[in-house]
């Protein structure tokens, strides 16, 4: 009962990523102060020097797991956290870091670092849920502000958040965008989870699939699209690999 | 303090982007170790780019860093266009310059207020400042959000911009967008004045080490951020294609992180380097501010990189306003709006090429280099980020500083060292090629 009255202790952690999703927090502007009024941020390395040695009510984890040290660290964070939120594409689906998994690990390490490549550790890229249990997922590269607020509200109240499982097209249609396929360009909207308000297509770009694939895509519809626009499967798969390469392990598991 | 023994191990330096450690080991007055280690998990971007279309490169490489993602996009686009032989239109160049101004404003405001100011105000982060300096924190967040919002209007969002691609923009600002951006920037004037007032109160450690400063240089009148040659305060100058002769990346047996050097053992890139190279080309208002703040070229105090950032905030602010006014006056040609650059419609001819992009980003000069086959598929990629170039210089600064402050407490030494590293505004998450540093104990 006492704990309910206290502000929840919240910490941010980053693993392999660009830290852009953490930056999205700073980009909330003065609204951030409202959030800071409701929670007690005890660790946030990117903007704070303070460190915390007790348990966390909520751990918000950015980035994917790409080496042994990171694996040990995320296990410790999980042990100390009541609720763990995977935050952003790298954490939820492996993100662009997953492209590494398309290569033979030693070969790609050598291509970047030359003969000294073994001086540092590097493992196959994994999203957080492939290493430890995740309670909430905030998808996107970067995360979408309205969804961040929504998930935080759910996490702080202890109620589940259902990640939208309908395609980006459902939002794109409402935004009255001209379909990218009608402009002669392949877009991953038909297969990608909604929730970003078709952010990229609204700005004239395609959907790159950064929120992960819907669990039950409309197969016949997708086949129709492939046939109508004379697309080959490799082109689409190649586009998917930019963000979703790690999902192959989910299917195996 | 001839016999002093100090051991400092700052694991995960805070208020910087990415993971870095400071290790100092002084035994009986003798410095055994004084190092800045980078421990970021390698992400292998240069390797991952192989096999991808050159039109996808900017999307992927903007993910190297969330904080300078617009700068990475622009360097990437420049490299791709160089490889493909595409010359951007004058309108596209203006809009890219505007995007870069926004990037500098956003990033420098974040660094000056949230990352560096707490040191000078003697608190561990901006969080306690919410209580003690509430107006300052609110101003910082307000300015940060505004810089972010104008960027959203221009390219969809600041973190990983959407509409800036190879060949131009997928969405061009409408007249109402230009009006909105101008109005928003003008509304920041009071906050700009307050920022300068705050900057005048900031006290930085008195420290001096002569070094070489490297950045873009040009023959025209504009403060070069988007285009130019690679130049140094030691009088050297090279075309961007010859960037490898300037950066000379090497591995030092003492550490497995890659270092860069040109004329000397190390060099510095970033706001201070740009100021030292090009202060005469700053916007007149920014020039006046530099004088007010007492910043003069060539300044050899690395802590004053933060002051140079304040000067650049003013420059980019005024430059952005001038650019928007110019775009409003001349109108935007919407025929230049292009379909997304994966180029499935083959609108831009592809060819085998080797292209280099050299762009100033908030933390210094950034190089992207792609080699493509005749189908526009990347065969080799090389990205040299500013922080990478600064690492050696940071360490030389630390080694000069340490004996000068050895009589102070361990806490004071730690803080001064942390402040020194933070003054460089290192962005370690861009660690396209850092190695984990290992020691033989």
XYZ file of C-alpha atoms in Angstrom, chain A residues 14-21 23-24 26-34 36 41 44-51 64 66-67 69-70 73 90 96-101 103 105 107-109 111-113 116-122 141-142 145 180 183-187 199-206 208 210 231 235 238-243, chain B residues 11-19 40-52 55-56 58-60 62-67 106 110 114-115 124-128 130 134 137-138 141-142 144-145 148 152-153 155-160 162-163 165 170-171 251 256 258 338-342 344-345 418 422 429 431-436 438:
168
model
C 20.689 1.677 -23.490
C 22.277 -1.175 -25.396
C 23.442 -1.225 -29.032
C 21.480 1.555 -30.714
C 21.655 5.169 -31.856
C 20.019 6.510 -28.654
C 17.490 8.374 -30.791
C 14.583 6.862 -28.862
C 16.344 11.556 -27.355
C 12.648 11.395 -28.184
C 14.002 15.013 -24.315
C 12.037 16.081 -27.380
C 8.810 16.000 -25.389
C 9.741 19.511 -24.226
C 8.037 20.928 -21.157
C 5.588 17.994 -21.193
C 8.569 16.046 -19.879
C 8.220 17.942 -16.606
C 4.654 16.617 -16.230
C 8.791 13.809 -14.222
C 13.728 8.946 -12.736
C 19.212 7.906 -17.214
C 22.853 7.822 -18.250
C 22.445 9.960 -21.335
C 21.283 12.990 -19.348
C 22.004 12.224 -15.666
C 25.078 11.438 -13.578
C 23.041 9.879 -10.759
C 23.064 6.109 -10.289
C 19.553 -4.658 -28.937
C 24.927 -7.824 -29.491
C 27.652 -9.055 -27.120
C 28.593 -8.167 -21.688
C 25.223 -6.807 -22.845
C 23.824 -6.697 -18.084
C 16.396 -2.133 -31.734
C 18.743 -2.174 -38.268
C 21.332 -3.925 -36.065
C 19.706 -7.161 -37.226
C 21.043 -6.674 -40.754
C 24.301 -7.982 -39.343
C 22.643 -11.396 -39.015
C 26.234 -12.098 -42.836
C 29.569 -13.082 -38.153
C 33.280 -12.216 -42.010
C 31.388 -8.992 -41.257
C 33.530 -8.318 -38.180
C 35.255 -6.495 -43.059
C 34.943 -3.576 -40.626
C 37.921 -4.055 -38.324
C 42.233 -7.354 -35.308
C 38.515 -8.063 -35.361
C 38.675 -10.632 -32.576
C 39.851 -8.033 -30.060
C 36.252 -7.304 -29.212
C 33.196 -9.418 -28.644
C 30.261 -9.493 -31.040
C 12.445 3.725 -35.252
C 12.174 6.107 -33.590
C 5.425 10.147 -28.898
C 2.959 4.145 -52.751
C 3.228 5.724 -57.370
C 5.257 2.755 -58.589
C 7.164 2.059 -55.394
C 7.014 -0.977 -53.084
C 6.110 -0.118 -49.479
C 4.487 8.651 -40.193
C 6.869 8.005 -43.106
C 4.269 7.794 -45.872
C 2.694 11.054 -44.683
C 6.070 12.627 -45.491
C 6.422 11.114 -48.935
C 8.541 8.113 -48.028
C 7.683 4.409 -47.884
C 10.331 0.401 -44.003
C 10.349 -0.595 -38.394
C 6.903 -7.516 -57.655
C 12.747 -7.333 -53.422
C 15.308 -7.571 -48.898
C 13.346 -4.557 -47.682
C 12.086 -6.546 -44.688
C 15.601 -7.543 -43.724
C 16.433 -3.915 -42.945
C 14.469 -4.137 -39.690
C 32.521 3.411 -15.743
C 29.971 4.641 -18.276
C 30.603 8.336 -18.385
C 27.240 10.031 -18.096
C 25.710 12.879 -20.067
C 27.394 11.849 -23.280
C 25.982 9.818 -26.141
C 27.103 6.224 -25.946
C 29.402 4.349 -23.583
C 30.239 0.814 -27.047
C 28.978 -2.440 -28.510
C 30.081 -2.555 -32.140
C 27.213 -2.354 -34.605
C 29.170 -2.918 -37.839
C 27.307 -0.439 -40.027
C 29.999 -0.350 -42.684
C 29.712 -4.103 -43.029
C 25.908 -4.110 -43.025
C 25.691 -1.568 -45.835
C 27.271 -3.983 -48.276
C 24.642 -5.380 -50.630
C 22.130 -2.589 -49.964
C 19.298 4.793 -52.287
C 18.754 3.067 -48.931
C 20.837 7.451 -45.920
C 17.943 5.676 -44.204
C 20.305 3.129 -42.704
C 20.973 8.035 -40.164
C 20.464 5.221 -37.610
C 24.159 5.400 -36.711
C 23.227 8.254 -34.387
C 19.873 9.561 -33.190
C 21.219 12.924 -32.145
C 18.780 21.268 -31.609
C 20.764 20.011 -25.771
C 21.214 19.657 -20.353
C 24.682 18.108 -20.607
C 24.974 16.042 -11.236
C 22.224 16.495 -13.838
C 19.464 18.799 -15.013
C 16.982 16.975 -12.754
C 17.872 18.864 -9.517
C 14.046 21.514 -12.039
C 13.129 25.835 -12.919
C 15.134 23.974 -17.350
C 11.821 25.056 -18.836
C 13.123 22.088 -22.889
C 11.077 24.738 -24.671
C 14.787 21.974 -27.594
C 11.192 21.226 -28.520
C 12.640 19.824 -32.960
C 9.461 18.103 -38.017
C 7.864 20.580 -40.395
C 11.591 16.726 -42.905
C 8.884 14.901 -40.916
C 10.901 14.523 -37.723
C 14.302 15.333 -36.270
C 15.268 11.858 -35.087
C 15.729 10.032 -38.399
C 11.962 11.244 -43.440
C 11.769 13.437 -46.522
C 16.735 11.712 -49.729
C 9.988 13.818 -51.052
C 7.936 16.608 -49.512
C 45.372 1.650 -34.509
C 42.408 -0.844 -29.825
C 40.946 3.756 -33.973
C 10.530 13.671 -55.887
C 9.260 10.155 -55.342
C 11.067 8.220 -52.642
C 14.647 7.386 -53.520
C 14.744 3.613 -53.577
C 12.389 1.502 -58.354
C 11.226 3.774 -61.150
C 34.582 14.336 -17.002
C 31.947 16.221 -22.052
C 26.959 5.870 -30.079
C 30.895 4.186 -32.952
C 30.917 2.804 -36.444
C 34.339 1.463 -35.706
C 35.447 1.467 -32.153
C 37.006 -1.536 -30.550
C 36.647 -2.584 -26.977
C 41.635 -4.116 -23.280
